[in-house]
Amino acid sequence: GAVVSQHPSWVICKSGTSVKIECRSLDFQATTMFWYRQFPKQSLMLMATSNEGSKATYEQGVEKDKFLINHASLTLSTLTVTSAHPEDSSFYICSARDRRTGQHFKPQHFGDGTRLSIL
Amino acid sequence: AQKVTQAQTEISVVEKEDVTLDCVYETRDTTYYLFWYKQPPSGELVFLIRRNSFDEQNEISGRYSWNFQKSTSSFNFTITASQVVDSAVYFCALTVRGGADGLTFGKGTHLIIQP
């Protein structure tokens, strides 16, 4: 159990276009989902925290108008990179926090990530 | 704020050697959770272990073992009798508030196991 599906796994698009990435929890409900970004040969950095039914919370330095996050249901969060440019090329990975388990701790389950290349 | 330091950027060993990956963390929270993840070239994160701050018991899982020492704020990972398939980037991570916040990752250690 605890599977997170992230789609697409790879996307190449032209500069200036918008790209939507989906993150779905397949067999559990997630009131909270997280979005991370990883540049080549670097660490994963938290971009934003997405709570179902409310506005996302962005980390310092992340442009909320550029990275639109929607968490409309307990199983789906989307990240839209608007007007993407080559510097947005990166590996984006989501995680979903399982609301079911643990009184003191609820684990995050990661998707397999999306490689975004902007030409 | 939390901080995770993995001082070893890259380690290269010959197959069958033992190797230890270091992780030092910083947090003001008294309750926290530590993790190790493996990231193969394909990119996905493979969960290896979670350790709670109130449980300092070391753990062994097959060729993997973890040494958690609160006194030195360290959570080191040892692979015994390394294999080529162990080659990957390994991340140590930390979270607080029961996981309500995202994970803070270290910069990762690229482990290369040579045949």
mmCIF file of C-alpha atoms in Angstrom:
data_model
loop_
_atom_site.group_PDB
_atom_site.id
_atom_site.type_symbol
_atom_site.label_atom_id
_atom_site.label_comp_id
_atom_site.label_asym_id
_atom_site.label_seq_id
_atom_site.Cartn_x
_atom_site.Cartn_y
_atom_site.Cartn_z
ATOM 1 C CA GLY A 1 0.000 0.000 0.000
ATOM 2 C CA ALA A 2 0.823 3.716 0.163
ATOM 3 C CA VAL A 3 1.451 4.277 -3.517
ATOM 4 C CA VAL A 4 1.909 7.743 -4.946
ATOM 5 C CA SER A 5 1.607 8.182 -8.683
ATOM 6 C CA GLN A 6 3.239 11.163 -10.332
ATOM 7 C CA HIS A 7 2.545 12.067 -13.925
ATOM 8 C CA PRO A 8 4.136 12.732 -16.321
ATOM 9 C CA SER A 9 7.471 11.150 -15.557
ATOM 10 C CA TRP A 10 9.221 13.122 -18.252
ATOM 11 C CA VAL A 11 8.252 16.239 -20.170
ATOM 12 C CA ILE A 12 10.053 18.381 -22.709
ATOM 13 C CA CYS A 13 8.492 21.620 -23.830
ATOM 14 C CA LYS A 14 9.272 24.965 -25.345
ATOM 15 C CA SER A 15 10.116 28.035 -23.337
ATOM 16 C CA GLY A 16 7.053 30.057 -22.433
ATOM 17 C CA THR A 17 4.619 27.186 -22.149
ATOM 18 C CA SER A 18 2.935 25.999 -18.962
ATOM 19 C CA VAL A 19 3.371 22.503 -17.657
ATOM 20 C CA LYS A 20 1.119 20.674 -15.221
ATOM 21 C CA ILE A 21 2.374 17.849 -13.025
ATOM 22 C CA GLU A 22 -0.036 15.604 -11.139
ATOM 23 C CA CYS A 23 0.528 13.832 -7.867
ATOM 24 C CA ARG A 24 -2.004 11.216 -6.810
ATOM 25 C CA SER A 25 -2.209 9.046 -3.734
ATOM 26 C CA LEU A 26 -3.686 5.814 -5.065
ATOM 27 C CA ASP A 27 -4.641 3.881 -1.973
ATOM 28 C CA PHE A 28 -4.767 6.409 0.819
ATOM 29 C CA GLN A 29 -5.973 9.910 1.519
ATOM 30 C CA ALA A 30 -3.540 12.735 1.939
ATOM 31 C CA THR A 31 -4.592 15.991 3.518
ATOM 32 C CA THR A 32 -1.061 17.249 2.968
ATOM 33 C CA MET A 33 1.178 16.906 -0.059
ATOM 34 C CA PHE A 34 4.637 18.335 -0.553
ATOM 35 C CA TRP A 35 6.477 19.433 -3.666
ATOM 36 C CA TYR A 36 10.246 19.253 -3.913
ATOM 37 C CA ARG A 37 12.684 20.343 -6.589
ATOM 38 C CA GLN A 38 16.053 18.828 -7.322
ATOM 39 C CA PHE A 39 18.564 20.419 -9.690
ATOM 40 C CA PRO A 40 21.200 18.126 -11.219
ATOM 41 C CA LYS A 41 23.640 16.746 -8.689
ATOM 42 C CA GLN A 42 22.001 18.689 -5.892
ATOM 43 C CA SER A 43 19.775 17.917 -2.980
ATOM 44 C CA LEU A 44 16.010 17.938 -2.786
ATOM 45 C CA MET A 45 14.590 21.236 -1.667
ATOM 46 C CA LEU A 46 11.077 21.708 -0.391
ATOM 47 C CA MET A 47 9.172 24.116 -2.598
ATOM 48 C CA ALA A 48 5.746 24.154 -1.041
ATOM 49 C CA THR A 49 3.302 22.417 1.223
ATOM 50 C CA SER A 50 -0.125 21.746 -0.184
ATOM 51 C CA ASN A 51 -3.108 21.256 2.105
ATOM 52 C CA GLU A 52 -6.401 20.001 0.766
ATOM 53 C CA GLY A 53 -8.935 22.755 0.398
ATOM 54 C CA SER A 54 -6.612 25.598 1.297
ATOM 55 C CA LYS A 55 -3.870 27.682 -0.238
ATOM 56 C CA ALA A 56 -0.413 26.210 -0.514
ATOM 57 C CA THR A 57 2.407 27.432 1.680
ATOM 58 C CA TYR A 58 5.539 28.289 -0.269
ATOM 59 C CA GLU A 59 9.111 28.197 0.966
ATOM 60 C CA GLN A 60 11.169 31.325 0.888
ATOM 61 C CA GLY A 61 12.421 32.132 -2.574
ATOM 62 C CA VAL A 62 9.783 30.115 -4.426
ATOM 63 C CA GLU A 63 7.555 32.231 -6.654
ATOM 64 C CA LYS A 64 3.964 31.330 -5.937
ATOM 65 C CA ASP A 65 2.740 32.977 -9.121
ATOM 66 C CA LYS A 66 5.086 30.848 -11.171
ATOM 67 C CA PHE A 67 4.494 27.551 -9.408
ATOM 68 C CA LEU A 68 0.754 27.173 -9.016
ATOM 69 C CA ILE A 69 -0.353 24.448 -6.669
ATOM 70 C CA ASN A 70 -3.857 23.080 -6.432
ATOM 71 C CA HIS A 71 -4.951 20.454 -3.929
ATOM 72 C CA ALA A 72 -8.600 20.043 -4.736
ATOM 73 C CA SER A 73 -9.130 16.577 -3.298
ATOM 74 C CA LEU A 74 -7.685 14.245 -0.703
ATOM 75 C CA THR A 75 -5.912 12.248 -3.388
ATOM 76 C CA LEU A 76 -4.727 14.791 -5.935
ATOM 77 C CA SER A 77 -2.390 17.742 -5.954
ATOM 78 C CA THR A 78 -1.150 19.486 -9.076
ATOM 79 C CA LEU A 79 1.846 21.696 -9.705
ATOM 80 C CA THR A 80 1.695 23.989 -12.707
ATOM 81 C CA VAL A 81 4.873 25.652 -13.856
ATOM 82 C CA THR A 82 3.658 28.736 -15.666
ATOM 83 C CA SER A 83 5.570 30.350 -18.515
ATOM 84 C CA ALA A 84 8.389 27.882 -18.038
ATOM 85 C CA HIS A 85 11.941 28.885 -18.927
ATOM 86 C CA PRO A 86 15.145 26.848 -19.232
ATOM 87 C CA GLU A 87 16.134 27.696 -15.668
ATOM 88 C CA ASP A 88 13.004 25.875 -14.491
ATOM 89 C CA SER A 89 14.387 22.639 -15.891
ATOM 90 C CA SER A 90 14.689 20.319 -12.943
ATOM 91 C CA PHE A 91 13.464 17.132 -11.299
ATOM 92 C CA TYR A 92 10.216 17.716 -9.458
ATOM 93 C CA ILE A 93 9.043 15.172 -6.923
ATOM 94 C CA CYS A 94 5.971 15.104 -4.768
ATOM 95 C CA SER A 95 5.136 13.347 -1.563
ATOM 96 C CA ALA A 96 1.843 12.664 0.129
ATOM 97 C CA ARG A 97 1.349 12.483 3.861
ATOM 98 C CA ASP A 98 -0.754 9.516 4.877
ATOM 99 C CA ARG A 99 -3.466 10.765 7.191
ATOM 100 C CA ARG A 100 -4.416 7.295 8.351
ATOM 101 C CA THR A 101 -1.435 6.081 10.250
ATOM 102 C CA GLY A 102 0.280 7.043 13.463
ATOM 103 C CA GLN A 103 -0.813 9.174 16.333
ATOM 104 C CA HIS A 104 2.426 11.107 16.550
ATOM 105 C CA PHE A 105 3.847 10.605 13.109
ATOM 106 C CA LYS A 106 2.328 10.333 9.683
ATOM 107 C CA PRO A 107 4.746 9.225 6.971
ATOM 108 C CA GLN A 108 5.311 10.840 3.612
ATOM 109 C CA HIS A 109 5.270 8.651 0.532
ATOM 110 C CA PHE A 110 7.093 9.859 -2.536
ATOM 111 C CA GLY A 111 6.130 9.771 -6.161
ATOM 112 C CA ASP A 112 8.720 8.750 -8.738
ATOM 113 C CA GLY A 113 9.324 12.313 -9.874
ATOM 114 C CA THR A 114 9.002 14.311 -13.071
ATOM 115 C CA ARG A 115 11.962 15.380 -15.171
ATOM 116 C CA LEU A 116 11.139 18.724 -16.731
ATOM 117 C CA SER A 117 13.252 20.020 -19.601
ATOM 118 C CA ILE A 118 12.521 23.432 -21.041
ATOM 119 C CA LEU A 119 14.064 24.150 -24.422
ATOM 120 C CA ALA B 1 15.101 25.616 11.418
ATOM 121 C CA GLN B 2 16.462 22.199 10.727
ATOM 122 C CA LYS B 3 19.757 21.339 9.101
ATOM 123 C CA VAL B 4 21.253 18.104 7.828
ATOM 124 C CA THR B 5 24.903 17.816 6.900
ATOM 125 C CA GLN B 6 26.380 15.054 4.810
ATOM 126 C CA ALA B 7 30.019 15.996 4.581
ATOM 127 C CA GLN B 8 30.959 13.210 2.186
ATOM 128 C CA THR B 9 30.101 14.325 -1.327
ATOM 129 C CA GLU B 10 31.345 11.170 -2.989
ATOM 130 C CA ILE B 11 32.712 7.855 -1.795
ATOM 131 C CA SER B 12 34.253 5.215 -4.006
ATOM 132 C CA VAL B 13 35.052 1.751 -2.742
ATOM 133 C CA VAL B 14 35.727 -1.637 -4.213
ATOM 134 C CA GLU B 15 33.004 -4.218 -4.047
ATOM 135 C CA LYS B 16 32.791 -6.192 -0.789
ATOM 136 C CA GLU B 17 34.301 -3.404 1.250
ATOM 137 C CA ASP B 18 32.323 -1.929 4.127
ATOM 138 C CA VAL B 19 31.385 1.728 3.841
ATOM 139 C CA THR B 20 29.896 4.232 6.262
ATOM 140 C CA LEU B 21 27.948 7.292 5.227
ATOM 141 C CA ASP B 22 27.897 10.100 7.752
ATOM 142 C CA CYS B 23 24.975 12.301 8.690
ATOM 143 C CA VAL B 24 24.916 15.094 11.259
ATOM 144 C CA TYR B 25 21.744 16.975 12.019
ATOM 145 C CA GLU B 26 20.640 20.109 13.834
ATOM 146 C CA THR B 27 17.251 20.857 15.318
ATOM 147 C CA ARG B 28 15.866 22.597 18.368
ATOM 148 C CA ASP B 29 12.885 20.305 18.525
ATOM 149 C CA THR B 30 13.071 17.548 21.100
ATOM 150 C CA THR B 31 10.936 15.228 18.989
ATOM 151 C CA TYR B 32 12.115 14.633 15.468
ATOM 152 C CA TYR B 33 12.435 11.921 12.874
ATOM 153 C CA LEU B 34 15.455 10.938 10.838
ATOM 154 C CA PHE B 35 15.499 9.135 7.521
ATOM 155 C CA TRP B 36 17.796 7.601 4.972
ATOM 156 C CA TYR B 37 16.796 7.410 1.306
ATOM 157 C CA LYS B 38 18.523 5.867 -1.683
ATOM 158 C CA GLN B 39 18.260 7.572 -5.065
ATOM 159 C CA PRO B 40 19.386 5.433 -7.994
ATOM 160 C CA PRO B 41 20.134 7.034 -11.393
ATOM 161 C CA SER B 42 16.496 6.606 -12.388
ATOM 162 C CA GLY B 43 15.660 9.270 -9.802
ATOM 163 C CA GLU B 44 13.041 7.783 -7.549
ATOM 164 C CA LEU B 45 13.563 7.907 -3.808
ATOM 165 C CA VAL B 46 13.783 4.554 -2.091
ATOM 166 C CA PHE B 47 12.957 4.676 1.607
ATOM 167 C CA LEU B 48 15.487 2.825 3.751
ATOM 168 C CA ILE B 49 14.778 3.679 7.370
ATOM 169 C CA ARG B 50 13.068 6.057 9.773
ATOM 170 C CA ARG B 51 14.299 6.620 13.304
ATOM 171 C CA ASN B 52 12.479 8.523 16.054
ATOM 172 C CA SER B 53 14.391 10.839 18.339
ATOM 173 C CA PHE B 54 13.197 8.979 21.412
ATOM 174 C CA ASP B 55 14.479 5.638 20.152
ATOM 175 C CA GLU B 56 18.257 5.422 20.082
ATOM 176 C CA GLN B 57 18.356 1.725 19.440
ATOM 177 C CA ASN B 58 20.578 0.901 16.511
ATOM 178 C CA GLU B 59 19.153 -1.135 13.711
ATOM 179 C CA ILE B 60 20.402 -3.766 11.326
ATOM 180 C CA SER B 61 18.661 -4.881 8.180
ATOM 181 C CA GLY B 62 20.628 -7.382 6.182
ATOM 182 C CA ARG B 63 23.797 -5.664 4.994
ATOM 183 C CA TYR B 64 22.546 -2.279 6.205
ATOM 184 C CA SER B 65 22.965 -0.893 9.677
ATOM 185 C CA TRP B 66 22.336 2.458 11.266
ATOM 186 C CA ASN B 67 23.990 4.096 14.245
ATOM 187 C CA PHE B 68 21.950 6.831 15.908
ATOM 188 C CA GLN B 69 23.734 8.889 18.574
ATOM 189 C CA LYS B 70 21.874 11.841 20.051
ATOM 190 C CA SER B 71 24.950 12.923 21.990
ATOM 191 C CA THR B 72 26.727 13.748 18.747
ATOM 192 C CA SER B 73 23.587 14.461 16.675
ATOM 193 C CA SER B 74 24.610 11.827 14.207
ATOM 194 C CA PHE B 75 22.764 9.157 12.278
ATOM 195 C CA ASN B 76 25.299 7.180 10.304
ATOM 196 C CA PHE B 77 24.614 4.464 7.777
ATOM 197 C CA THR B 78 26.871 1.487 7.147
ATOM 198 C CA ILE B 79 26.744 -0.922 4.256
ATOM 199 C CA THR B 80 28.565 -4.160 4.910
ATOM 200 C CA ALA B 81 30.070 -6.146 2.056
ATOM 201 C CA SER B 82 29.075 -3.544 -0.511
ATOM 202 C CA GLN B 83 27.779 -4.564 -3.909
ATOM 203 C CA VAL B 84 27.693 -2.788 -7.255
ATOM 204 C CA VAL B 85 23.910 -2.468 -6.932
ATOM 205 C CA ASP B 86 24.449 -0.274 -3.891
ATOM 206 C CA SER B 87 25.812 2.456 -6.157
ATOM 207 C CA ALA B 88 23.488 5.435 -5.816
ATOM 208 C CA VAL B 89 23.095 8.774 -4.108
ATOM 209 C CA TYR B 90 22.091 8.440 -0.472
ATOM 210 C CA PHE B 91 20.234 11.166 1.356
ATOM 211 C CA CYS B 92 19.814 11.686 5.061
ATOM 212 C CA ALA B 93 16.745 13.707 6.015
ATOM 213 C CA LEU B 94 14.990 15.152 9.035
ATOM 214 C CA THR B 95 11.481 16.244 9.899
ATOM 215 C CA VAL B 96 9.736 17.552 12.986
ATOM 216 C CA ARG B 97 6.136 18.037 14.118
ATOM 217 C CA GLY B 98 5.218 14.473 13.375
ATOM 218 C CA GLY B 99 5.979 14.900 9.699
ATOM 219 C CA ALA B 100 3.604 17.826 9.241
ATOM 220 C CA ASP B 101 6.463 19.779 7.762
ATOM 221 C CA GLY B 102 8.384 18.671 4.738
ATOM 222 C CA LEU B 103 11.664 16.854 4.972
ATOM 223 C CA THR B 104 14.945 18.674 5.242
ATOM 224 C CA PHE B 105 17.474 16.772 3.187
ATOM 225 C CA GLY B 106 21.228 16.699 3.364
ATOM 226 C CA LYS B 107 23.167 17.299 0.160
ATOM 227 C CA GLY B 108 23.566 13.600 -0.409
ATOM 228 C CA THR B 109 26.508 11.239 -0.743
ATOM 229 C CA HIS B 110 27.234 9.692 -4.102
ATOM 230 C CA LEU B 111 28.348 6.159 -3.430
ATOM 231 C CA ILE B 112 30.260 4.363 -6.151
ATOM 232 C CA ILE B 113 30.908 0.673 -5.758
ATOM 233 C CA GLN B 114 33.533 -0.529 -8.179
ATOM 234 C CA PRO B 115 33.552 -4.166 -9.267
#
